[in-house]
Coordinates of C-alpha atoms in Angstrom, one line a residue:
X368 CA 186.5 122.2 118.3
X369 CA 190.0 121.2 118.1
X370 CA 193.1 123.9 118.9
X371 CA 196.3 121.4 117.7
X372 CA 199.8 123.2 117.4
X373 CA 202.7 121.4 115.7
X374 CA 204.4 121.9 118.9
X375 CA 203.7 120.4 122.5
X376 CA 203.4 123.1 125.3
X377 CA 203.4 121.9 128.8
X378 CA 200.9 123.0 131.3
X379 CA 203.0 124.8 133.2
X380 CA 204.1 127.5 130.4
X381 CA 200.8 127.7 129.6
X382 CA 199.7 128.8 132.9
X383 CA 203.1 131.3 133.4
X384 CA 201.9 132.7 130.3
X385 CA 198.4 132.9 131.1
X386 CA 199.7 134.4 134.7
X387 CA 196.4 134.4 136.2
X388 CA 194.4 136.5 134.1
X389 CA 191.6 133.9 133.3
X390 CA 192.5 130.6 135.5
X391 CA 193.3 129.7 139.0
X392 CA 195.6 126.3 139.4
X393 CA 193.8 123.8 142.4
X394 CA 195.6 120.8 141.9
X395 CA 198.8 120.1 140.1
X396 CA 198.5 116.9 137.6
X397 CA 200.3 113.9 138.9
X398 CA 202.8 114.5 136.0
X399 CA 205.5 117.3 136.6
X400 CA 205.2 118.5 133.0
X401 CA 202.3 117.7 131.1
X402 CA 201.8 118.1 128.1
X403 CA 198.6 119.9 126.5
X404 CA 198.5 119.7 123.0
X405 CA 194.8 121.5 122.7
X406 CA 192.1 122.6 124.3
X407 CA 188.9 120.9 124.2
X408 CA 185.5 122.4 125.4
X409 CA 182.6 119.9 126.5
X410 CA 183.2 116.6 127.3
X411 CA 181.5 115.3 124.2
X412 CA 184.5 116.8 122.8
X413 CA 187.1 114.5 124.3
X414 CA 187.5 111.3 123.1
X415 CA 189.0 108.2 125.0
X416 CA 192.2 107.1 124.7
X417 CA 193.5 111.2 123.6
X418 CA 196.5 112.1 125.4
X419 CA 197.3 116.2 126.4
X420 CA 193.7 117.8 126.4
X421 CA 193.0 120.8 128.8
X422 CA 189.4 120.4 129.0
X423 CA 186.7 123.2 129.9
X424 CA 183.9 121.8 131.2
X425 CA 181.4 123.2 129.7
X426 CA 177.5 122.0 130.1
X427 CA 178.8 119.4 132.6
X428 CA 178.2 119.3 136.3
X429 CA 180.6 120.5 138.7
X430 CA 181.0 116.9 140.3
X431 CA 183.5 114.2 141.4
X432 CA 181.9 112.7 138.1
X433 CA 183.0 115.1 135.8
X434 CA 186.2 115.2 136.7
X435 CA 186.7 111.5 136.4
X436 CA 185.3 111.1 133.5
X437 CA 187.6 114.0 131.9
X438 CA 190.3 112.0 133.5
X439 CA 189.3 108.1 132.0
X440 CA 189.2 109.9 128.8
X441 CA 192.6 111.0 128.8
X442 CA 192.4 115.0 130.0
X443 CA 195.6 116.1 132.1
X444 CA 193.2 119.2 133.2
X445 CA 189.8 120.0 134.0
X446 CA 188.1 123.5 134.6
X447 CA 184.9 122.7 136.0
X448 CA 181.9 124.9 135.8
X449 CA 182.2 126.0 139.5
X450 CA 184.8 126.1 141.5
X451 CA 184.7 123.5 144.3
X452 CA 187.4 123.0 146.7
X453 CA 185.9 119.3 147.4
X454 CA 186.6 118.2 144.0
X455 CA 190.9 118.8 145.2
X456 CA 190.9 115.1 146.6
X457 CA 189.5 113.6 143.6
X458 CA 191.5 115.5 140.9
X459 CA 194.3 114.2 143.1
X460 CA 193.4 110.8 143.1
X461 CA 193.1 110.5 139.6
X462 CA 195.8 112.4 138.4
X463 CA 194.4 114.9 136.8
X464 CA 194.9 119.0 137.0
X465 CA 192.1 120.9 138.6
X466 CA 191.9 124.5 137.7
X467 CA 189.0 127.5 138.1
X468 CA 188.1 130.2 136.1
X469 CA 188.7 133.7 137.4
X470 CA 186.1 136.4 139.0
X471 CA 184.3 137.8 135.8
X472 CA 185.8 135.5 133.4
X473 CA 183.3 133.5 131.1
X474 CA 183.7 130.5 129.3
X475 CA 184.5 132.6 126.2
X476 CA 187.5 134.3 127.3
X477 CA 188.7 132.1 128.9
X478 CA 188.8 129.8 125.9
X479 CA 190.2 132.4 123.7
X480 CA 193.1 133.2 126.0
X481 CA 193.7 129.5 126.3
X482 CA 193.8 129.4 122.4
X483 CA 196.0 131.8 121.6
X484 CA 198.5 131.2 124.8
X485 CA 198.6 127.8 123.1
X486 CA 199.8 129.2 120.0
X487 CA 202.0 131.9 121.0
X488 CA 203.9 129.3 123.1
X489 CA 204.0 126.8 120.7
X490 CA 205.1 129.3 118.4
X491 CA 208.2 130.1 120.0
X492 CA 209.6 126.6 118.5
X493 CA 209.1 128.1 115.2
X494 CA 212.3 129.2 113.6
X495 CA 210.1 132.3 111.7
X496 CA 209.1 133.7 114.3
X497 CA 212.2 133.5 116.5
X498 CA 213.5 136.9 115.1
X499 CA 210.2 138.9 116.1
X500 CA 209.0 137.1 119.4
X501 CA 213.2 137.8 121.3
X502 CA 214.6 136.1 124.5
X503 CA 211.7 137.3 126.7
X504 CA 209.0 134.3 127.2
X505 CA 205.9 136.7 126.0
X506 CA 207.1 140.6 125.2
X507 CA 204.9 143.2 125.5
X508 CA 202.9 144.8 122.6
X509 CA 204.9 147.8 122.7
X510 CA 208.4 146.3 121.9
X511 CA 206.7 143.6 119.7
X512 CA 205.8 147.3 117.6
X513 CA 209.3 147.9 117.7
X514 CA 210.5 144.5 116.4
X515 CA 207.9 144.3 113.3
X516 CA 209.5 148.1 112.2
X517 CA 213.1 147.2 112.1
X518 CA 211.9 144.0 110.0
X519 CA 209.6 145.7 107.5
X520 CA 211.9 148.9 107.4
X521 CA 208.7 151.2 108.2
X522 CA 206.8 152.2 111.1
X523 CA 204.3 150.3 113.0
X524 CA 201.3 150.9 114.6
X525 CA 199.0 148.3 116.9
X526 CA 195.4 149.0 117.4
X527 CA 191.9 147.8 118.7
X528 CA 189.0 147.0 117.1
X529 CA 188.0 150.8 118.3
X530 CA 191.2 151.8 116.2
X531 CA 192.7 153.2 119.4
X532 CA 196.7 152.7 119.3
X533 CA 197.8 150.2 122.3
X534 CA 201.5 150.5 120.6
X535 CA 203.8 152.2 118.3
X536 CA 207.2 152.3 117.4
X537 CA 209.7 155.0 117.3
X538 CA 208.7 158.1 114.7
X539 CA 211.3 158.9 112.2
X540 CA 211.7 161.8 110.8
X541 CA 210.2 160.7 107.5
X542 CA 207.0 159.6 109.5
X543 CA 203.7 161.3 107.5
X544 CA 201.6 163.9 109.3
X545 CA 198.5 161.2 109.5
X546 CA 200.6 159.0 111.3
X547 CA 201.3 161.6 113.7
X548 CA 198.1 162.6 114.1
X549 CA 197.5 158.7 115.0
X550 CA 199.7 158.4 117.7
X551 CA 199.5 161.8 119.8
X552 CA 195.7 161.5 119.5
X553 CA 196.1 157.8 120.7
X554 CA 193.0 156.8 118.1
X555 CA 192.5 157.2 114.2
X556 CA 190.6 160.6 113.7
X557 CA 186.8 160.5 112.6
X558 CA 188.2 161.7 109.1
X559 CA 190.3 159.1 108.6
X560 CA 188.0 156.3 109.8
X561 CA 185.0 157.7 107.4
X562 CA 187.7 157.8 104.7
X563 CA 189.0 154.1 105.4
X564 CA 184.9 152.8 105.6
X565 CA 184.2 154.8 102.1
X566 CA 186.7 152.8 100.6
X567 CA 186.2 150.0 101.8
X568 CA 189.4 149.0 103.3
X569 CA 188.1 148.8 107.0
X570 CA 185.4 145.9 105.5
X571 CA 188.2 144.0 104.0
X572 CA 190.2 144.2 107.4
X573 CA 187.4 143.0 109.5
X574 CA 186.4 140.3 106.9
X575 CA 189.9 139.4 105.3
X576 CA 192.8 136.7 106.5
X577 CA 195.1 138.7 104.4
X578 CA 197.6 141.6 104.3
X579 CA 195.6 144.5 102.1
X580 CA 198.0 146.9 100.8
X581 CA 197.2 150.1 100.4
X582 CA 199.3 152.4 97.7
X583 CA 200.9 155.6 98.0
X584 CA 198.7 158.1 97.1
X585 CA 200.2 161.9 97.4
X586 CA 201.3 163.1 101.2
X587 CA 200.5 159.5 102.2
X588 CA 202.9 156.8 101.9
X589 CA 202.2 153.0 101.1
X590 CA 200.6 151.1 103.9
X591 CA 200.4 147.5 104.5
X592 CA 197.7 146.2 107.3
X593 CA 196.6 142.6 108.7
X594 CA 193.9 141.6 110.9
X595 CA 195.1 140.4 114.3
X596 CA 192.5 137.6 115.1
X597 CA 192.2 134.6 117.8
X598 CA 190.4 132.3 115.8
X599 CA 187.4 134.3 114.3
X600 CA 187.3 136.6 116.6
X601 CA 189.1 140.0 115.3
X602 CA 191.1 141.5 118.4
X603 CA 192.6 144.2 116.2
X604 CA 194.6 145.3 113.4
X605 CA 198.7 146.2 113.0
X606 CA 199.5 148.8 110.3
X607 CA 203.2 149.5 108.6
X608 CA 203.7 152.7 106.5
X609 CA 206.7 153.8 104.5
X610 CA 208.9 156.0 107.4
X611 CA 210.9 157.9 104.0
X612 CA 211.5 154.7 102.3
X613 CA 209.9 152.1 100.5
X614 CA 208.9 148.7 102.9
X615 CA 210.6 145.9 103.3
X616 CA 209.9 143.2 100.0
X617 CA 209.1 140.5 102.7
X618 CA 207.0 143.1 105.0
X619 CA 203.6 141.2 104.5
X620 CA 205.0 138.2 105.7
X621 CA 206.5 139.9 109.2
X622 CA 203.4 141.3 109.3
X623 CA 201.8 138.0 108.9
X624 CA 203.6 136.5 112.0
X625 CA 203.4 139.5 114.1
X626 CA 199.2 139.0 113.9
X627 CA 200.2 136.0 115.1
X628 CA 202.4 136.9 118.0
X629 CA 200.2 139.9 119.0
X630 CA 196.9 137.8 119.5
X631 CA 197.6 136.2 123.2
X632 CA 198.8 139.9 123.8
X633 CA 195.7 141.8 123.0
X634 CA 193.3 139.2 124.1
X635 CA 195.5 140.0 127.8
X636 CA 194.8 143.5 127.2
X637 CA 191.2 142.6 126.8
X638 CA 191.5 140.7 130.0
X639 CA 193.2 143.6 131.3
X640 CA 189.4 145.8 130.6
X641 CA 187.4 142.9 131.4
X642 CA 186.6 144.0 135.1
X643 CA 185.1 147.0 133.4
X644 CA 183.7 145.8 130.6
X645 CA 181.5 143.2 132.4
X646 CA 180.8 146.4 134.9
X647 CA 179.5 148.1 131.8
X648 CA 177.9 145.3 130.4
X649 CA 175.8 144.8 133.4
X650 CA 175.1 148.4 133.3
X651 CA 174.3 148.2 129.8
X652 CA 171.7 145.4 130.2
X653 CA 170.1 146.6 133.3
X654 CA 169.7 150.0 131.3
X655 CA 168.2 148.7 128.2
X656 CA 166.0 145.7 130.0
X657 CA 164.8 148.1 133.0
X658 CA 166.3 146.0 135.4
X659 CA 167.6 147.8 139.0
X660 CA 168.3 151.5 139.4
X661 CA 168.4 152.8 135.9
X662 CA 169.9 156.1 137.3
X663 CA 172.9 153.9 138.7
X664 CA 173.6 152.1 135.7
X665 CA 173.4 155.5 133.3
X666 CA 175.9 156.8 136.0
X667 CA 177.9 153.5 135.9
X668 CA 177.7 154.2 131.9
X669 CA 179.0 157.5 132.6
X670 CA 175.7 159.0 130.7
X671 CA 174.5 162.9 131.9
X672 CA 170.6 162.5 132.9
X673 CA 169.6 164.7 129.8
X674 CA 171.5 163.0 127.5
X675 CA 169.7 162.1 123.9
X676 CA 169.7 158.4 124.1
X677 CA 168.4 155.9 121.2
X678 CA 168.4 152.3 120.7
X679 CA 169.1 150.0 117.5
X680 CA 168.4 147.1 117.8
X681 CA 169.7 144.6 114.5
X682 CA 168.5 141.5 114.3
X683 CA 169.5 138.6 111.4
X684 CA 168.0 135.6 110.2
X685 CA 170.0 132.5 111.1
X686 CA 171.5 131.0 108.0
X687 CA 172.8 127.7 109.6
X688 CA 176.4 128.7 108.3
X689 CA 179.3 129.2 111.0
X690 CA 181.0 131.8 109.2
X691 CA 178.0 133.9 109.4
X692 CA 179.5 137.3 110.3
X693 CA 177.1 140.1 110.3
X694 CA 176.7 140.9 113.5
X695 CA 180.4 140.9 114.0
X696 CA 180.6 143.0 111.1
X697 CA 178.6 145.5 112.4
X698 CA 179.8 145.4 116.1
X699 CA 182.9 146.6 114.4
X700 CA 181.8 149.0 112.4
X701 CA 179.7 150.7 115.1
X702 CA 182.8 150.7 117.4
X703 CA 184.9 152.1 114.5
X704 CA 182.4 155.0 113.7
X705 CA 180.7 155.7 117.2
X706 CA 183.9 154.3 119.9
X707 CA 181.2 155.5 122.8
X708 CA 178.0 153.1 121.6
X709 CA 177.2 150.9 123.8
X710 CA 176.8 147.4 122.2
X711 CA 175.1 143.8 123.5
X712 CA 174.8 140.9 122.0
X713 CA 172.3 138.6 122.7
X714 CA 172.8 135.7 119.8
X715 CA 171.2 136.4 116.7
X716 CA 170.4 140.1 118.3
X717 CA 172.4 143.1 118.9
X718 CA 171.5 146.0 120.7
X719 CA 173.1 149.0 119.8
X720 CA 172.6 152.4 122.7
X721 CA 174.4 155.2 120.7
X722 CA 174.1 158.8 123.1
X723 CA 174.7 161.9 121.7
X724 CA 175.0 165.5 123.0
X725 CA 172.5 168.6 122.0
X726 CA 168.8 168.6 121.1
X727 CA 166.8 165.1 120.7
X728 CA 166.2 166.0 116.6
X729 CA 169.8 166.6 116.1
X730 CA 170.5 163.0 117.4
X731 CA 167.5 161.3 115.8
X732 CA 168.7 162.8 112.4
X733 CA 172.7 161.3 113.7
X734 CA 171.2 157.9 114.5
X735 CA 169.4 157.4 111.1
X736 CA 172.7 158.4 109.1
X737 CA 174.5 155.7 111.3
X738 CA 171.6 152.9 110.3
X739 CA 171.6 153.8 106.7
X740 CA 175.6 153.1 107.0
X741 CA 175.0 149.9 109.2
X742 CA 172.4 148.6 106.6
X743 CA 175.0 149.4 103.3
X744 CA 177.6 147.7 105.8
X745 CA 175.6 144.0 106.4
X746 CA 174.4 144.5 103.3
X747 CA 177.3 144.2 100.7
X748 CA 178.5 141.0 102.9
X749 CA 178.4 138.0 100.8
X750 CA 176.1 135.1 101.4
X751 CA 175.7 137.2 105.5
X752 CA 171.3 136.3 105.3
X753 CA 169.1 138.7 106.0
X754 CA 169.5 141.1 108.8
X755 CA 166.6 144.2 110.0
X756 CA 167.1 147.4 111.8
X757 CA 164.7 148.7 114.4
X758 CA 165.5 152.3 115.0
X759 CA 164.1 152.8 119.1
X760 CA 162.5 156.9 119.7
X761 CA 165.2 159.2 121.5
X762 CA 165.0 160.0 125.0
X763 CA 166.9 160.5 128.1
X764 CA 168.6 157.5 129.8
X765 CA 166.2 156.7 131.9
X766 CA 164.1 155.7 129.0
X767 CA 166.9 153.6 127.3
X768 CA 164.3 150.6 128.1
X769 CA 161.4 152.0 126.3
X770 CA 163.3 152.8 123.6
X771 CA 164.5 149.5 123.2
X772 CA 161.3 147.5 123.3
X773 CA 160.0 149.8 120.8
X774 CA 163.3 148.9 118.7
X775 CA 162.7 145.1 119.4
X776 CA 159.0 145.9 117.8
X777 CA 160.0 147.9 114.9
X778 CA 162.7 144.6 114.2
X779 CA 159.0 142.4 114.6
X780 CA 157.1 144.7 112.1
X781 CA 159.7 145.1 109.2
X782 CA 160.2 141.0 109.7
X783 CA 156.5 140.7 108.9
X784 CA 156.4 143.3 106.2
X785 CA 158.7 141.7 104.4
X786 CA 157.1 138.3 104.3
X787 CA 154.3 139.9 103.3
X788 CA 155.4 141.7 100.5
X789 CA 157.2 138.3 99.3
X790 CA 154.0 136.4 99.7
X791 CA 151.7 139.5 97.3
X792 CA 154.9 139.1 94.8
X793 CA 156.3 142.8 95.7
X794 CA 159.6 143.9 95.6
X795 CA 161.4 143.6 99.1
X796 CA 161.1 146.2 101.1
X797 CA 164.2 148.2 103.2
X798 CA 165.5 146.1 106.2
X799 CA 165.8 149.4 108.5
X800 CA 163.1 151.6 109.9
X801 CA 162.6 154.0 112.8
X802 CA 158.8 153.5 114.7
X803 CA 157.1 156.2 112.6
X804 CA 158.0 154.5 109.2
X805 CA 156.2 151.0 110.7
X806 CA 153.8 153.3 113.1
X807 CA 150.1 151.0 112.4
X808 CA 151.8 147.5 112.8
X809 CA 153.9 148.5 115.6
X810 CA 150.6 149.6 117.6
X811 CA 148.7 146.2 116.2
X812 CA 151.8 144.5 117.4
X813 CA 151.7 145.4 120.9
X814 CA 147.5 145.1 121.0
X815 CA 148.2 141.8 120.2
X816 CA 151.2 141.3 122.4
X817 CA 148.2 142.5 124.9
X818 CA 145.6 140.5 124.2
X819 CA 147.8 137.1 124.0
X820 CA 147.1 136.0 127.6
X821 CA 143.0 136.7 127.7
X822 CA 143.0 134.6 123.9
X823 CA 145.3 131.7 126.1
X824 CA 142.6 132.1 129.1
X825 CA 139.7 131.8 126.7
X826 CA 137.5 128.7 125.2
X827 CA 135.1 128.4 122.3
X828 CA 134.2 127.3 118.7
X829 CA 137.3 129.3 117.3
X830 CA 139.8 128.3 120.4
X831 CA 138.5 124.8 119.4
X832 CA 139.3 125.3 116.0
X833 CA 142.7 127.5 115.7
X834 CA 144.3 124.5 118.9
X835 CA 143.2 121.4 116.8
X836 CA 144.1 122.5 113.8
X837 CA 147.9 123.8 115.1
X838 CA 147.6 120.1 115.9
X839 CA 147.5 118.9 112.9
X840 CA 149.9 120.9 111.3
X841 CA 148.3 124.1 110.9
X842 CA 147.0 123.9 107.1
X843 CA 143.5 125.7 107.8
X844 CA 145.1 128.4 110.2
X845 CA 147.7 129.5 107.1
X846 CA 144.9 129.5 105.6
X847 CA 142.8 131.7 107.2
X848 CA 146.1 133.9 107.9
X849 CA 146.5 134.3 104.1
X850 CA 143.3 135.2 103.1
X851 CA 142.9 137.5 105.9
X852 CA 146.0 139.0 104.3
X853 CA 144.6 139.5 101.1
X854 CA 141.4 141.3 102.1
X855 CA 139.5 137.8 101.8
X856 CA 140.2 138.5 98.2
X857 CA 139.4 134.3 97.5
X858 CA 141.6 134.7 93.8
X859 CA 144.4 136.5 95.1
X860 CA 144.8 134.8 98.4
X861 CA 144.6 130.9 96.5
X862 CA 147.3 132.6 94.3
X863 CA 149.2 133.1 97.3
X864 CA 148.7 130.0 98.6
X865 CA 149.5 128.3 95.3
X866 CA 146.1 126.4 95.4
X867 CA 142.9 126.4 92.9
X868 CA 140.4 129.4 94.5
X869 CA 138.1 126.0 94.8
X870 CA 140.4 124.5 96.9
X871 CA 140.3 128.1 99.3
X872 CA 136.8 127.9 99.2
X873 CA 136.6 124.1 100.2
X874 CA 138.5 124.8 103.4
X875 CA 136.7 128.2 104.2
X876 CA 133.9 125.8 103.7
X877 CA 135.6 123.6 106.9
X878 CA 135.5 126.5 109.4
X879 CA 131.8 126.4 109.4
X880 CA 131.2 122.6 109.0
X881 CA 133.5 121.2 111.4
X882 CA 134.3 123.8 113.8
X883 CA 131.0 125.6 114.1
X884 CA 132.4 128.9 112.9
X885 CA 130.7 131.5 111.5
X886 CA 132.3 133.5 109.5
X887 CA 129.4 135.9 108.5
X888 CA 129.4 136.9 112.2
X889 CA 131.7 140.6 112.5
X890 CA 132.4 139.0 115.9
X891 CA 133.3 136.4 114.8
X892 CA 135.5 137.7 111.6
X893 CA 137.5 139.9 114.1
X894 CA 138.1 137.3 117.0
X895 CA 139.3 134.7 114.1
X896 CA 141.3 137.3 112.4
X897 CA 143.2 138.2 116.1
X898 CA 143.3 134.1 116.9
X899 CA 145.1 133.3 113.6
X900 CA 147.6 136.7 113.9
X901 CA 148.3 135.6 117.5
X902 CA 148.7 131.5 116.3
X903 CA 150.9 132.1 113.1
X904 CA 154.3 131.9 113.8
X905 CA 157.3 134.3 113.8
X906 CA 158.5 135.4 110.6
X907 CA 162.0 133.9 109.4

């Protein structure tokens, strides 16, 4: 996980740059200046014998060990995972810097503020980027705005990944009415936004390392835009437009190095929100998990009691690839077309809590339009893996958490529906559903969500048979699961299986012999039939 710049930057510009925001100094380094030349996060990440490592010690104990260790190995500071005042003497006895995170900052942030303090700073030796980043030691984003126009002879706007504007520079006279628009309502209108995601342009952005140029085309003038990204993370987007003229030949590449320059500064304004946003992410969780006073965290949400509240709930299949953006994807697109939805990401799940105003069908006919455009969204990503859609009922916020198990559910049942379909050779079937287009296995889901303790309490010929079996690998219980599936249909369920309907009929044969099963018995049947649902496992 390595975060080298061609330049070294010494710990103490790092930390004037970083002024607090995510880390606390302890305990200087023994060394007035040192060095860090990158960031490093776990100490199975550090090597011996490297020299200039700030090291976050992530998944290590917050012990005299730790930071000896990070010391042996050649880190000049250590973040341990708690702060410790007792781990001051030994920090100082070998050397080494001790520093501690800030209230409310996790391990993410503060790595990502880390990262791109380390690049900005290094960047300053950089004779391209001289011109834009000026005498000051980090300018702000405002006369960074200002800066990029004079260089790419048009005007500039910086924005979020909400497409609200943090900074803009002067309007000339020859300034177009959408740009305008832009900056007095301090956001891109709906319009526009629907108009950029139509085209496709907002995709790109999110998904693209380059400048996308956008023509002329009447009233509006030529438009150049680029990503502003810390690593893979996108923290937002700078736009140039004609002001009367035509850009600058050279404007992609200022607006190149301004993406650059304006990542430290927008993960600080990040920073800046990040009191609030773990305040509303607390809120948010405690909502949709029914955990403390759900009236206090709709308040904290800033919710109305009657307001028409559903849950999404997206859910992908791990693809094993670390470029798999999907989620990201459609965390940005949410935040783009719905700036109030609430959002939480819980690895490969995201939980979407999208309010609305008016009567509960006007929203559940809203919240389906947005799904249908979240699907198209994940969906035209290349090589993204698969990805489902559980559309929660509406309600008030009270019953956010209802709403989202069902969600969670509806996720379950389109997972299996699909498998299905793929095992009887039928086309796939949509990724997206609300709870009345899955209604019968949602209900068979939570009956056997229901009955999974008594089956674990239980005993008997088929407990016997379904826990040895798993044992051995589970051969008879696909088995059984298939040709349950298939209406103990013998032909079609050994064509599902791939096997000779002999072959089925030899290891239906088993259940009897060995295990003392019968399957003749309508008890029986329906017992086996819930043991083998409740054994298979999850869909993938």
């Amino acid at each position: 996980m390595d975060d080298a710049t061609p330049a070294a930057v010494t710990l103490r510009s790092l930390l004037a740059f970083e002024d607090g925001h995510a880390l606390r100094l302890l305990c200087a380094p023994a060394a007035p200046d040192a060095v860090v030349r990158r960031i490093a996060v776990g100490l199975d990440d550090l090597s011996p014998g490297q020299e200039g490592v700030l090291l976050l010690a992530v998944g290590a104990p917050p012990d005299a060990g730790t930071v000896r260790e990070a010391a042996r190995r050649g880190a000049c500071a250590v973040v341990p995972a708690e702060a410790d005042e007792d781990l001051v003497p030994v920090a100082r006895e070998a050397g080494i810097a001790l520093l501690v995170r800030a209230g409310g900052t996790d391990w993410a942030e503060a790595a990502a503020l880390l990262r791109s303090a380390l690049s900005y700073v290094g960047a300053g030796r950089a004779d391209d980027t001289e011109p834009l980043r000026g005498p000051e030691a980090a300018p702000s984003l405002a006369v960074l705005a200002a800066r990029v126009a004079a260089y790419v002879k048009g005007s500039i706007t910086i924005e979020d990944t909400r497409l609200r504007v943090l900074a803009h520079s002067a309007t000339g006279p020859g300034a177009d009415a959408l740009r305008r628009t832009v900056i007095l309502g301090g956001r891109v209108p709906d319009w526009r936004v629907a108009e950029l995601r139509r085209s496709g342009l907002l995709r790109a952005l999110w998904t693209s390392p380059d400048v996308i140029h956008r023509a002329a085309d009447g009233d509006s003038p030529e438009r150049l835009v680029v990503a502003v990204r810390s690593g893979r993370e996108v923290l937002g987007s700078i736009w140039a437009a004609a002001d009367g003229a035509a850009l600058a030949p050279d404007a992609a590449r200022h607006l190149r190095t301004a993406a650059a320059l304006a990542a430290p500064l927008l993960v600080r304004e990040r920073l800046r929100e990040s009191g609030t946003a773990h305040r509303r992410e607390a809120a948010l969780r405690g909502l949709l998990h029914g955990l403390g006073d759900r009236r206090t965290h709709a308040w904290a949400l800033g919710l109305s009691p009657d307001a028409p509240c559903a849950v999404v709930v997206a859910e992908r299949r791990p693809t094993g690839r670390a470029d798999n953006r999907s989620l990201d994807v459609l965390a940005l697109e949410i935040s783009a077309l719905r700036p109030g939805t609430g959002v939480l990401r819980d690895g490969d799940r995201l939980a979407l809590l999208l309010t609305g105003e008016g009567a509960a069908a006007d929203h559940e006919h809203a919240v389906r339009a947005v799904v249908r455009d979240l699907d198209a969204a994940v969906s035209s990503l290349p090589d993204a893996g698969a990805v489902w859609l559980g559309v929660g009922p509406v309600g008030p916020p009270e019953r956010a958490a209802w709403s989202h198990e069902r969600a969670v559910l509806v996720v379950r049942a389109l997972r299996q529906r699909e498998t299905r379909a793929l095992a009887a050779g039928r086309p796939r079937p949509a990724r997206f559903s609300d709870a009345a287009g899955v209604a019968a296995a949602l209900e068979v889901l939570r009956m056997l969500d229901a009955a999974g303790p008594v089956w674990e309490s239980g005993a008997g010929p088929v407990h016997d048979l379904v826990r040895a079996d798993l044992a051995a690998g589970g051969e008879l219980v696909r088995t059984l699961a298939v040709w349950f599936e298939a209406g103990n249909d013998v032909p079609e369920a050994a064509r599902r299986l791939r096997v000779h309907p002999n072959t089925l009929r030899y290891r239906l044969g088993r259940v009897g012999q060995r295990y003392g099963v019968d399957l003749d018995d309508p008890d029986t049947r329906l017992l086996l039939a819930l043991a083998v649902r409740l054994a298979a496992p999850p869909a993938s």
